[in-house]
Amino acid sequence: MKTQSIMALTQVYWDHHIPLPKLTSLQAKVTVALVALLCFSNSYDGEFVFDDSEAIVNNKDLRPTTPLSNIWFNDFWGSNLRSNSSHKSYRPLTVLTFRLNHLIAGGLHPVGFHVLNIILHAVISALMIDVFAILIGGLGRDEDGQRVNLAPKTSLLAALFFAAHPVHTESVAGIVGRADLLCALFFQLSFLTYCKAFYKGSDREDGFSVRWVAVSLLLCAAAMLCKEQGITVLGVNAAFDVLLICNVNVYELSQRLLFRKKSLAFSEILSMGLLTRLALLGLGGISMLYGRWRIMGTGPPVFTEVDNPASFEENIVIRILNYNYYYSLNAWLLLCPWWLCFDWSMGCVPLIKSATDWRMVWLLLLWCFLLGLIGQALCSQDSQRRRTLTLGLVLLVVPFLPACNVFFRVGFVIAERVLYLSSAGYCLLLAFSLGHCCCRWTRYKKLLLALTLALLCMYVARCALRSQQWRSEQSLFTSALSVCPLNAKVHYNVGKNLADRGNSTAAVRYYREAVRLHPTYVHAMNNLGNILKEKNELIEAEQLLSKAVSIQSDFAAAWMNLGIVQNSLHRFEEAEQSYLNAIRFRKKYPDCYYNLGRLYADQNRHVDALNAWRNATVLKPDHSLAWNNMVILLDNLGNLAQAELIGREALRIVPNDHTIMFSLANVLGKLEKYKVS
């Protein structure tokens, strides 16, 4: 029995009914790439937004002065992987591309980062044609041994849906989505390479090339080094091998095993080398998982209840119901990607607490639809239909497994970025459905064409609108207010953006709403307390900051801000203790040492003040305020020689600081060094 890779050239029967022109391979890929570029091109000159600030702007691993080797020991955000505070997101290849962007542009210029993301999406979308063609039509070859696309129209339509799907906006327009893009690219290459193992298999007894399987495993490892989700390509490869290469009818096989009927399945399947290939995939996967676990060092990341409230629910039935509700929401984002939000945590999706909750309807609809699809995929007498549906479901479900909360807790409720690969399975099923409708209802072919074009146009328009929203934090955060009005983090981010732009009055309103929605939101309390402190509303500021540190006792920034307020209220002993608490919880805290020095100076504890400011400059050599205060204090104490030494030392580190120059000039004048002064 020969493998499916050398199958006879049989055109997929519904393909020619799809009302699209039949393009050459190159024309199809260029068309899909152009659609992808059209959808997201308006995000090319966007700013660094949301998570970009932590992963890129504040990530020291991107800077040329940081050793390149650091990216192999730090997480995606630049923290040491063995630290308890690390998110354990090990994506060194993604960080390496960020560093290359930084190097080529000569700094943090977002245009280069955005352009590369858009290009990557266009390349991935074009390559999806090859992936879909194989999943639908198999590895058919012509007389010259060249692979032939047996479903050119279906694969083109599916790739167009993928290129234009609005759920991809977060991955393409958000720079940190580079992880999903690179993971998807290596995922595709791993799958296509695995398929290549069978192209020249007819002249071998076992029917496949171990070398290409090994290359596929290496590309899978590369995908995993871009994002953890990359390892799921092994599951897709295995399913492809069983269902298409070995042409196993899962339903028929299970029936024969269940009723102990005679079956040639195992003997013939094993003769194709399936067991060897699955063993190689399994061994490779276990090795990657073991290596990943060792790299994590201190174990899995620690998430809080606000990140993923359902995972902290003690009642396992309630927990399972909410997980399934999350699945239905993810399915809805694929079906109707209109309500998109940068963050779905903190009350955006309230928990289902009982079986009488009306949202249970969505769970029932999801599973009725899925079970219907599975039934069609397993029980259909049409082999082409059965294969396409089954592999479409595999591509939909398998890449989503790491985000499903079954194997481990994840740090989010819903994340549009994790649907980047799963959406390929959805697009394949959608294209198949339209092709099947065109095949059955030939009289309505023009109507179906109009509906298909309308859907694509809506996708493109939605992508353009959503990409525009991702261009700046102001538009991104405010767009979420109508989608997730109960999300405290949305209100917090809108308030923070307003405060950063100098509109503190409007920011107060959003911070108050964030605290109202989430009464233990310590970061909102800290920022609100900070603004009230600047407005001299010290009593309320102290109440908010005291509550914040009582909720999270190791919140160093809140302790420091509380100390500043207490200092302004002339409660010096309490202020000193607050500053010391902040330093206890954050050892390297130059701003806190600076404020502690100011407190000591107000109390005429001059030596303590000088020591505190010196600590600030040791931790942050360019802390000009601390340098300047030391010069002024020494000047006031009459220690002019020491003041001159400190001032000159400061100017060697911050040579263009005018405040230090002015203070030093005063000292030099008193020393009668008029010309230098």
XYZ file of C-alpha atoms in Angstrom:
677
model
C 0.000 0.000 0.000
C 1.458 3.387 -0.996
C 1.194 6.510 1.098
C -1.102 9.407 0.368
C 1.886 11.510 -0.727
C 1.962 9.764 -4.113
C -1.792 9.786 -4.508
C -3.352 10.105 -7.932
C -4.079 13.652 -9.084
C -7.745 14.016 -8.125
C -9.100 17.555 -8.066
C -11.044 18.454 -4.929
C -14.580 18.189 -6.285
C -16.028 21.385 -4.794
C -13.038 23.566 -5.686
C -14.019 24.509 -9.234
C -17.458 25.641 -8.029
C -15.932 28.483 -5.981
C -16.511 31.692 -7.985
C -12.895 32.884 -7.922
C -10.398 33.094 -10.787
C -7.849 30.283 -10.977
C -4.487 31.968 -10.414
C -0.977 30.607 -10.669
C 0.805 29.905 -7.408
C 2.816 33.144 -7.626
C -0.232 35.252 -8.544
C -2.227 33.815 -5.661
C 0.536 34.504 -3.135
C 1.069 38.052 -4.363
C -2.689 38.694 -4.173
C -2.925 37.413 -0.613
C 0.177 39.359 0.461
C -1.242 42.578 -1.020
C -4.524 42.090 0.856
C -2.561 41.560 4.083
C -0.578 44.750 3.450
C -3.762 46.668 2.627
C -5.395 45.627 5.913
C -2.614 46.733 8.245
C -0.530 49.274 6.309
C -2.008 52.228 8.228
C -0.334 50.989 11.437
C 3.189 51.398 10.021
C 3.854 54.751 11.744
C 2.111 53.995 15.040
C 3.619 54.578 18.459
C 4.890 52.107 21.029
C 1.672 51.183 22.862
C 0.565 49.142 25.878
C 2.935 46.172 26.445
C 5.478 47.644 24.001
C 6.701 49.927 26.778
C 7.803 46.984 28.948
C 8.928 44.561 26.233
C 10.750 47.122 24.080
C 11.122 50.652 25.455
C 12.193 49.606 28.980
C 13.848 46.314 27.990
C 17.606 46.638 28.505
C 18.235 43.518 26.404
C 17.544 45.586 23.254
C 20.346 48.048 23.912
C 23.726 47.561 22.173
C 25.509 48.097 25.512
C 23.845 44.984 26.982
C 25.683 41.700 26.259
C 23.928 39.719 23.533
C 24.099 36.599 25.706
C 21.582 38.148 28.125
C 18.658 37.349 25.824
C 19.260 33.624 26.464
C 18.953 34.036 30.239
C 16.187 36.638 30.506
C 12.482 36.466 29.755
C 10.580 38.363 27.075
C 10.360 41.436 29.328
C 14.061 41.558 30.220
C 13.816 39.992 33.710
C 15.994 37.087 34.796
C 14.135 33.818 34.202
C 15.092 32.481 37.619
C 13.518 35.431 39.379
C 10.235 34.750 41.166
C 8.773 37.861 39.536
C 9.541 36.621 36.013
C 6.607 35.782 33.714
C 8.717 32.881 32.336
C 7.976 33.942 28.751
C 11.149 32.612 27.112
C 11.269 34.067 23.580
C 14.918 34.860 22.777
C 14.533 34.770 18.976
C 11.750 37.357 19.161
C 13.840 39.600 21.418
C 16.746 39.158 18.984
C 14.622 40.611 16.148
C 13.707 43.557 18.400
C 17.395 44.123 19.051
C 18.126 44.026 15.318
C 15.364 46.609 14.744
C 16.963 48.787 17.418
C 20.418 48.363 15.871
C 19.338 49.080 12.282
C 17.255 52.130 13.226
C 19.901 53.443 15.611
C 17.466 53.642 18.500
C 13.866 53.172 19.520
C 12.046 54.306 16.379
C 8.709 52.438 16.111
C 8.363 52.642 12.299
C 10.913 49.892 11.641
C 9.310 47.632 14.238
C 5.834 48.099 12.731
C 6.970 47.651 9.126
C 8.627 44.308 9.929
C 5.447 43.095 11.657
C 3.336 43.975 8.613
C 5.779 42.258 6.233
C 5.838 39.141 8.409
C 2.034 38.930 8.346
C 2.025 39.281 4.550
C 4.599 36.461 4.195
C 2.706 34.203 6.611
C -0.580 34.841 4.781
C 1.012 33.957 1.428
C 2.525 30.760 2.858
C -0.893 29.793 4.202
C -1.876 28.953 0.607
C 0.623 26.068 0.625
C -0.491 24.921 4.078
C -4.189 24.976 3.147
C -3.530 23.315 -0.233
C -1.850 20.346 1.478
C -4.468 20.029 4.213
C -7.292 20.065 1.665
C -5.826 18.281 -1.352
C -2.909 16.286 0.017
C 0.569 15.920 -1.450
C -0.399 15.247 -5.033
C 2.429 15.392 -7.611
C 2.501 15.599 -11.362
C 4.494 13.328 -13.704
C 7.636 15.403 -13.142
C 7.407 14.922 -9.387
C 6.366 18.537 -8.736
C 3.720 19.118 -6.065
C 0.365 20.195 -7.452
C -2.245 22.293 -5.651
C -5.424 20.231 -5.979
C -7.576 22.915 -4.308
C -6.288 26.212 -5.741
C -9.483 28.209 -5.245
C -10.322 26.897 -1.763
C -6.762 27.458 -0.516
C -6.735 30.970 -2.034
C -10.071 31.856 -0.420
C -8.988 30.518 2.986
C -5.703 32.454 2.747
C -7.594 35.660 1.869
C -9.807 35.201 4.937
C -6.680 34.653 7.037
C -4.867 37.700 5.617
C -7.810 39.991 6.362
C -9.150 38.588 9.641
C -9.510 41.474 12.142
C -8.609 39.318 15.153
C -4.997 39.514 13.922
C -4.773 43.254 14.568
C -3.248 42.868 18.032
C -0.528 40.579 16.669
C 0.285 42.798 13.667
C -0.330 46.374 14.857
C 0.989 45.700 18.367
C 4.768 45.291 18.203
C 4.893 42.645 20.948
C 2.706 40.569 18.603
C 5.985 39.841 16.794
C 6.175 36.734 19.007
C 2.955 35.363 17.483
C 4.062 36.236 13.948
C 7.483 34.595 14.199
C 5.981 31.582 15.954
C 3.432 31.220 13.126
C 6.148 31.531 10.459
C 8.295 28.774 11.960
C 5.123 26.749 12.634
C 4.345 26.855 8.899
C 7.930 26.040 7.915
C 8.001 23.095 10.331
C 4.767 21.717 8.864
C 5.848 22.235 5.233
C 9.218 20.638 5.976
C 7.501 17.658 7.572
C 5.464 17.293 4.376
C 8.700 17.437 2.383
C 9.799 14.256 4.141
C 7.313 12.377 1.920
C 7.964 13.993 -1.457
C 10.680 11.538 -2.407
C 9.507 8.693 -0.267
C 8.322 6.351 -3.005
C 11.822 5.060 -3.637
C 12.403 4.211 0.019
C 11.096 1.182 1.835
C 9.805 3.185 4.814
C 8.386 5.931 2.594
C 9.847 8.997 4.344
C 13.074 10.899 4.984
C 14.322 11.049 8.582
C 16.475 14.031 7.639
C 13.474 16.203 6.792
C 11.643 15.077 9.945
C 14.710 16.189 11.938
C 14.716 19.575 10.156
C 11.009 19.900 10.968
C 11.789 19.318 14.658
C 14.501 22.004 14.578
C 12.039 24.473 13.057
C 9.528 23.522 15.751
C 12.188 24.357 18.371
C 12.710 27.722 16.636
C 8.953 28.364 16.770
C 8.994 27.563 20.474
C 11.893 30.015 20.998
C 9.667 32.702 19.471
C 6.607 31.783 21.543
C 5.678 28.742 23.625
C 2.683 27.970 21.393
C 5.088 26.813 18.658
C 5.346 23.295 20.070
C 1.755 22.590 18.994
C 2.959 22.113 15.403
C 3.996 18.611 16.491
C 0.336 17.790 17.137
C -0.666 19.141 13.727
C 2.147 17.159 12.055
C 1.086 13.973 13.831
C -2.583 14.428 12.891
C -1.608 15.160 9.275
C 0.503 11.996 9.199
C -2.274 9.782 10.569
C -5.164 11.283 8.619
C -3.591 12.134 5.275
C -0.305 10.257 4.852
C -1.634 6.990 6.281
C -5.215 7.782 5.207
C -6.691 6.451 8.453
C -10.462 6.626 8.852
C -10.628 7.310 12.586
C -14.313 6.436 12.894
C -13.960 3.173 10.994
C -10.837 2.222 12.910
C -12.493 2.912 16.285
C -15.538 0.849 15.275
C -13.373 -2.106 14.273
C -11.383 -1.913 17.482
C -14.520 -1.501 19.591
C -16.363 -4.437 18.037
C -13.178 -6.463 17.496
C -13.688 -6.811 13.795
C -10.840 -7.858 11.577
C -8.760 -4.898 10.508
C -5.708 -4.479 8.362
C -5.209 -1.075 9.920
C -2.339 -1.669 12.321
C -0.222 -3.926 10.118
C -0.445 -1.667 7.081
C -0.194 1.591 8.995
C 2.895 0.468 10.869
C 4.468 -0.715 7.624
C 4.369 2.914 6.466
C 6.761 3.951 9.260
C 4.073 5.807 11.221
C 5.259 4.452 14.554
C 8.812 5.611 13.831
C 7.677 9.092 12.848
C 5.387 9.464 15.861
C 8.236 8.292 18.102
C 10.517 10.945 16.603
C 7.884 13.639 17.093
C 7.194 12.493 20.638
C 10.871 12.331 21.574
C 11.470 15.766 20.085
C 8.490 17.238 21.902
C 9.481 15.743 25.271
C 13.040 17.025 24.841
C 11.779 20.552 24.089
C 9.396 20.534 27.046
C 12.126 19.277 29.374
C 14.535 21.957 28.137
C 11.849 24.604 28.560
C 11.141 23.446 32.112
C 14.818 23.544 33.026
C 15.177 27.051 31.606
C 12.226 28.290 33.676
C 14.322 27.595 36.779
C 11.956 28.382 39.653
C 8.880 26.694 38.243
C 5.798 28.075 36.490
C 4.928 31.790 36.614
C 2.707 33.114 39.379
C -0.502 34.856 38.334
C -3.070 36.696 40.421
C -6.820 36.278 40.596
C -7.445 39.441 38.571
C -5.434 37.966 35.666
C -7.593 34.851 35.383
C -10.378 34.726 38.008
C -11.934 31.440 36.810
C -8.700 29.535 37.512
C -8.932 30.556 41.196
C -12.529 29.369 41.571
C -12.602 26.579 44.189
C -15.731 24.880 42.825
C -14.432 22.758 39.947
C -17.831 22.703 38.183
C -18.014 26.516 38.186
C -14.406 26.638 37.000
C -15.105 24.286 34.063
C -18.253 26.210 33.114
C -16.302 29.471 32.988
C -13.468 27.925 30.981
C -16.033 26.766 28.446
C -17.601 30.206 28.413
C -14.159 31.631 27.613
C -13.918 29.156 24.716
C -17.266 30.358 23.384
C -16.100 33.977 23.559
C -12.963 33.067 21.613
C -15.145 31.346 19.019
C -17.307 34.463 18.816
C -14.233 36.624 18.166
C -13.457 34.401 15.178
C -17.046 34.477 13.920
C -17.739 38.164 14.556
C -14.511 40.105 15.203
C -16.172 43.438 15.859
C -15.838 43.734 19.652
C -12.083 43.767 20.085
C -10.256 44.921 23.212
C -6.598 45.182 24.222
C -7.355 43.596 27.623
C -10.169 41.312 28.809
C -9.288 40.965 32.514
C -10.456 42.718 35.708
C -14.207 42.262 35.479
C -14.518 42.525 31.711
C -15.965 38.998 31.693
C -17.906 38.410 34.948
C -17.805 34.851 36.257
C -20.727 32.489 35.715
C -21.798 31.488 39.211
C -24.763 29.202 38.522
C -26.294 27.014 35.829
C -29.233 29.442 35.540
C -27.007 32.203 34.134
C -28.341 33.118 30.664
C -24.799 32.956 29.258
C -24.970 29.161 29.567
C -26.734 29.303 26.189
C -23.418 30.198 24.544
C -21.736 27.114 26.003
C -24.510 24.878 24.677
C -24.339 26.488 21.233
C -20.558 26.090 21.119
C -20.607 22.392 21.966
C -23.599 21.618 19.735
C -21.754 23.233 16.833
C -18.452 21.524 17.668
C -20.035 18.099 18.140
C -21.873 18.531 14.842
C -18.606 19.373 13.092
C -16.822 16.446 14.739
C -19.638 14.120 13.715
C -19.360 15.296 10.111
C -15.576 15.038 10.235
C -15.562 11.457 11.528
C -18.656 9.902 10.029
C -18.881 11.394 6.542
C -18.637 8.846 3.729
C -16.918 11.478 1.563
C -13.161 11.044 2.165
C -12.229 14.526 0.920
C -14.859 16.178 3.083
C -13.915 14.025 6.077
C -10.206 14.844 5.708
C -10.734 18.600 5.237
C -13.078 18.938 8.209
C -10.865 16.860 10.489
C -7.638 18.687 9.631
C -9.462 22.028 9.806
C -10.588 21.193 13.343
C -7.063 20.066 14.240
C -5.628 23.379 13.011
C -8.335 25.251 14.925
C -8.030 23.423 18.250
C -4.431 22.198 18.649
C -2.674 25.635 18.555
C -5.211 26.882 21.118
C -4.480 24.123 23.652
C -1.739 26.026 25.582
C -4.261 28.825 26.246
C -7.170 26.605 27.332
C -6.286 26.433 31.087
C -6.436 22.621 31.022
C -2.711 21.858 31.284
C -1.695 24.899 33.339
C -3.064 28.246 34.469
C -2.627 31.100 32.000
C -2.337 34.786 32.854
C -5.329 36.096 30.919
C -9.062 35.603 30.404
C -9.115 36.148 26.640
C -6.193 37.201 24.459
C -6.835 37.920 20.786
C -3.166 37.266 19.964
C -3.400 33.560 20.870
C -5.996 33.127 18.110
C -3.497 34.037 15.377
C -2.717 30.400 14.513
C -6.107 28.974 15.470
C -7.793 31.399 13.098
C -6.128 29.510 10.225
C -8.253 26.474 11.101
C -11.362 28.643 11.219
C -10.553 30.207 7.828
C -10.045 26.741 6.330
C -13.433 25.565 7.631
C -15.099 28.773 6.417
C -13.629 28.409 2.916
C -14.689 24.742 2.818
C -18.232 25.682 3.882
C -18.529 28.304 1.148
C -17.109 25.873 -1.422
C -19.565 23.200 -0.335
C -22.469 25.681 -0.556
C -21.382 26.709 -4.070
C -21.237 23.036 -5.026
C -24.740 22.283 -3.713
C -26.505 25.537 -4.577
C -25.164 26.352 -8.032
C -28.192 28.558 -8.770
C -27.124 30.955 -6.013
C -23.465 31.133 -7.004
C -23.605 34.877 -7.726
C -25.273 35.544 -4.393
C -22.616 33.492 -2.601
C -19.899 35.397 -4.475
C -21.461 38.693 -3.396
C -21.648 37.527 0.229
C -18.031 36.336 0.138
C -16.795 39.639 -1.285
C -18.916 41.546 1.246
C -17.386 39.531 4.092
C -13.855 40.175 2.813
C -14.593 43.888 2.430
C -15.953 44.038 5.990
C -12.830 42.263 7.244
C -10.567 44.744 5.433
C -12.550 47.737 6.721
C -12.537 46.399 10.293
C -8.772 45.756 10.105
C -8.157 49.302 8.885
C -10.294 50.768 11.684
C -8.758 48.596 14.382
C -5.208 49.253 13.113
C -5.956 52.967 13.348
C -6.959 52.477 16.994
C -3.664 50.693 17.696
C -1.632 53.666 16.400
C -1.637 55.436 19.784
C -2.364 54.578 23.397
C -5.014 57.286 23.599
C -7.114 55.798 20.779
C -6.405 52.196 21.852
C -7.456 52.689 25.464
C -10.519 54.828 24.756
C -11.732 52.316 22.129
C -11.951 49.706 24.896
C -14.365 51.737 27.023
C -17.354 50.732 24.889
C -16.268 47.063 24.654
C -15.320 46.421 28.285
C -16.905 49.175 30.426
C -16.578 46.956 33.530
C -12.829 46.468 33.064
C -10.976 48.431 35.751
C -7.690 48.130 33.825
C -9.223 49.910 30.828
C -10.225 52.890 32.993
C -6.810 52.804 34.691
C -4.978 52.946 31.352
C -7.186 55.759 30.033
C -6.477 57.697 33.249
C -2.736 57.029 33.065
C -2.605 58.165 29.447
C -4.459 61.381 30.336
C -2.119 62.023 33.264
C 0.947 61.447 31.087
C -0.414 64.062 28.673
C -0.908 66.568 31.507
C -4.685 66.273 31.903
C -4.677 65.243 35.555
C -8.222 66.529 36.209
C -9.742 64.099 33.683
C -7.360 61.349 34.822
C -8.768 61.537 38.379
C -12.230 60.604 37.102
C -10.986 57.438 35.372
C -8.777 56.431 38.296
C -11.739 56.788 40.655
C -13.855 54.602 38.349
C -11.072 51.976 38.237
C -10.988 51.885 42.056
C -14.801 51.709 42.203
C -14.900 48.760 39.804
C -12.000 47.005 41.515
C -11.710 48.178 45.160
C -8.335 46.452 45.670
C -6.671 47.896 42.548
C -3.516 49.162 44.260
C -1.895 50.662 41.146
C -4.950 52.831 40.499
C -4.936 53.900 44.180
C -1.237 54.775 43.970
C -1.624 56.875 40.818
C -4.756 58.585 42.103
C -3.019 59.313 45.410
C -0.088 60.778 43.489
C -2.313 63.214 41.568
C -4.194 64.223 44.731
C -0.818 64.811 46.404
C 0.137 67.217 43.598
C -3.245 68.965 44.018
C -2.469 69.302 47.748
C -5.439 67.099 48.698
C -3.175 65.370 51.187
C -5.705 63.733 53.522
C -7.465 61.735 50.783
C -4.110 60.971 49.162
C -2.842 59.512 52.444
C -6.002 57.405 52.840
C -5.649 55.925 49.355
C -1.927 55.201 49.693
C -2.352 53.714 53.186
C -5.062 51.414 51.814
C -2.819 50.420 48.903
C 0.065 49.329 51.164
C -2.332 47.555 53.525
C -3.579 45.485 50.554
C -0.114 44.900 49.058
C 2.480 45.347 51.777
C 5.458 45.053 49.396
C 4.268 47.832 47.056
C 7.417 49.961 47.193
C 6.179 52.858 45.017
C 3.077 53.314 47.193
C 5.233 53.316 50.346
C 7.437 56.064 48.866
C 4.461 58.184 47.798
C 2.907 57.710 51.232
C 6.162 58.951 52.743
C 6.067 62.077 50.551
C 2.490 62.833 51.687
C 3.333 62.244 55.360
C 6.369 64.487 54.989
C 4.128 67.233 53.565
C 1.815 66.752 56.576
C 4.908 67.181 58.838
C 4.563 63.670 60.228
C 8.274 63.066 59.875
C 8.678 59.835 61.850
C 5.906 58.112 59.900
C 7.335 59.449 56.639
C 10.800 58.105 57.470
C 9.344 54.671 58.228
C 7.410 54.683 54.958
C 10.576 55.523 53.010
C 12.506 52.766 54.787
C 9.708 50.289 54.001
C 9.931 51.241 50.335
C 13.707 50.656 50.339
C 13.241 47.357 52.190
C 10.957 46.049 49.452
C 12.958 47.543 46.572
C 16.667 47.568 47.354
C 17.664 49.643 44.330
C 15.346 52.619 44.632
C 17.255 55.878 43.913
C 14.152 58.115 43.919
C 13.233 56.917 47.390
C 16.752 57.651 48.679
C 16.415 61.134 47.161
C 13.108 61.774 48.973
C 14.520 60.329 52.187
C 17.397 62.808 51.881
C 14.931 65.660 51.528
C 13.182 64.500 54.716
C 16.504 64.434 56.602
C 17.401 67.890 55.250
C 14.062 69.282 56.504
C 14.960 67.869 59.936
C 18.485 69.343 59.773
C 19.974 65.816 59.812
C 22.615 66.916 57.336
C 24.908 63.891 57.402
C 21.981 61.508 56.936
C 20.702 63.658 54.058
C 24.081 63.636 52.300
C 24.363 59.851 52.734
C 20.865 59.299 51.326
C 21.587 61.484 48.275
C 24.932 59.767 47.764
C 23.107 56.398 47.753
C 20.743 57.785 45.112
C 23.656 58.766 42.840
C 25.377 55.410 43.349
C 22.231 53.593 42.237
C 21.484 56.112 39.470
C 24.603 58.083 38.485
C 22.650 60.607 36.389
C 20.258 61.521 39.239
C 20.814 65.252 38.797
C 18.412 66.312 41.589
C 20.377 64.328 44.177
C 23.701 65.766 42.920
C 22.330 69.299 42.984
C 20.904 68.954 46.491
C 24.272 67.736 47.784
C 26.012 70.781 46.280
C 23.408 73.207 47.708
C 23.463 71.623 51.188
C 27.271 71.668 51.385
C 27.194 75.281 50.180
C 24.697 76.237 52.886
C 26.825 74.474 55.516
C 29.866 76.458 54.380
C 31.748 73.365 53.207
C 32.647 75.008 49.901
C 35.624 72.818 48.988
C 33.563 69.651 49.328
C 30.695 71.300 47.451
C 33.074 72.105 44.577
C 34.343 68.526 44.445
C 30.787 67.123 44.394
C 29.708 69.629 41.740
C 32.618 68.805 39.427
C 32.029 65.069 39.906
C 28.385 65.576 39.001
C 29.208 67.490 35.813
C 31.508 64.715 34.650
C 28.472 62.400 34.696
C 25.737 64.872 33.634
C 27.753 67.554 31.791
C 24.776 69.476 30.381
C 22.679 69.908 33.516
C 22.087 73.645 33.966
C 20.889 73.406 37.587
C 24.130 71.784 38.732
C 26.118 74.352 36.702
C 24.257 77.181 38.461
C 24.784 75.716 41.951
C 28.463 75.056 41.269
C 28.871 78.582 39.874
C 27.561 79.985 43.184
C 30.075 77.869 45.105
C 32.968 78.954 42.837
C 31.948 82.594 43.252
C 32.137 82.250 47.031
C 35.570 80.659 46.584
C 36.530 83.771 44.570
C 37.079 81.715 41.408
C 35.135 84.306 39.463
C 36.339 83.525 35.961
C 35.491 79.814 36.276
C 32.234 80.730 37.993
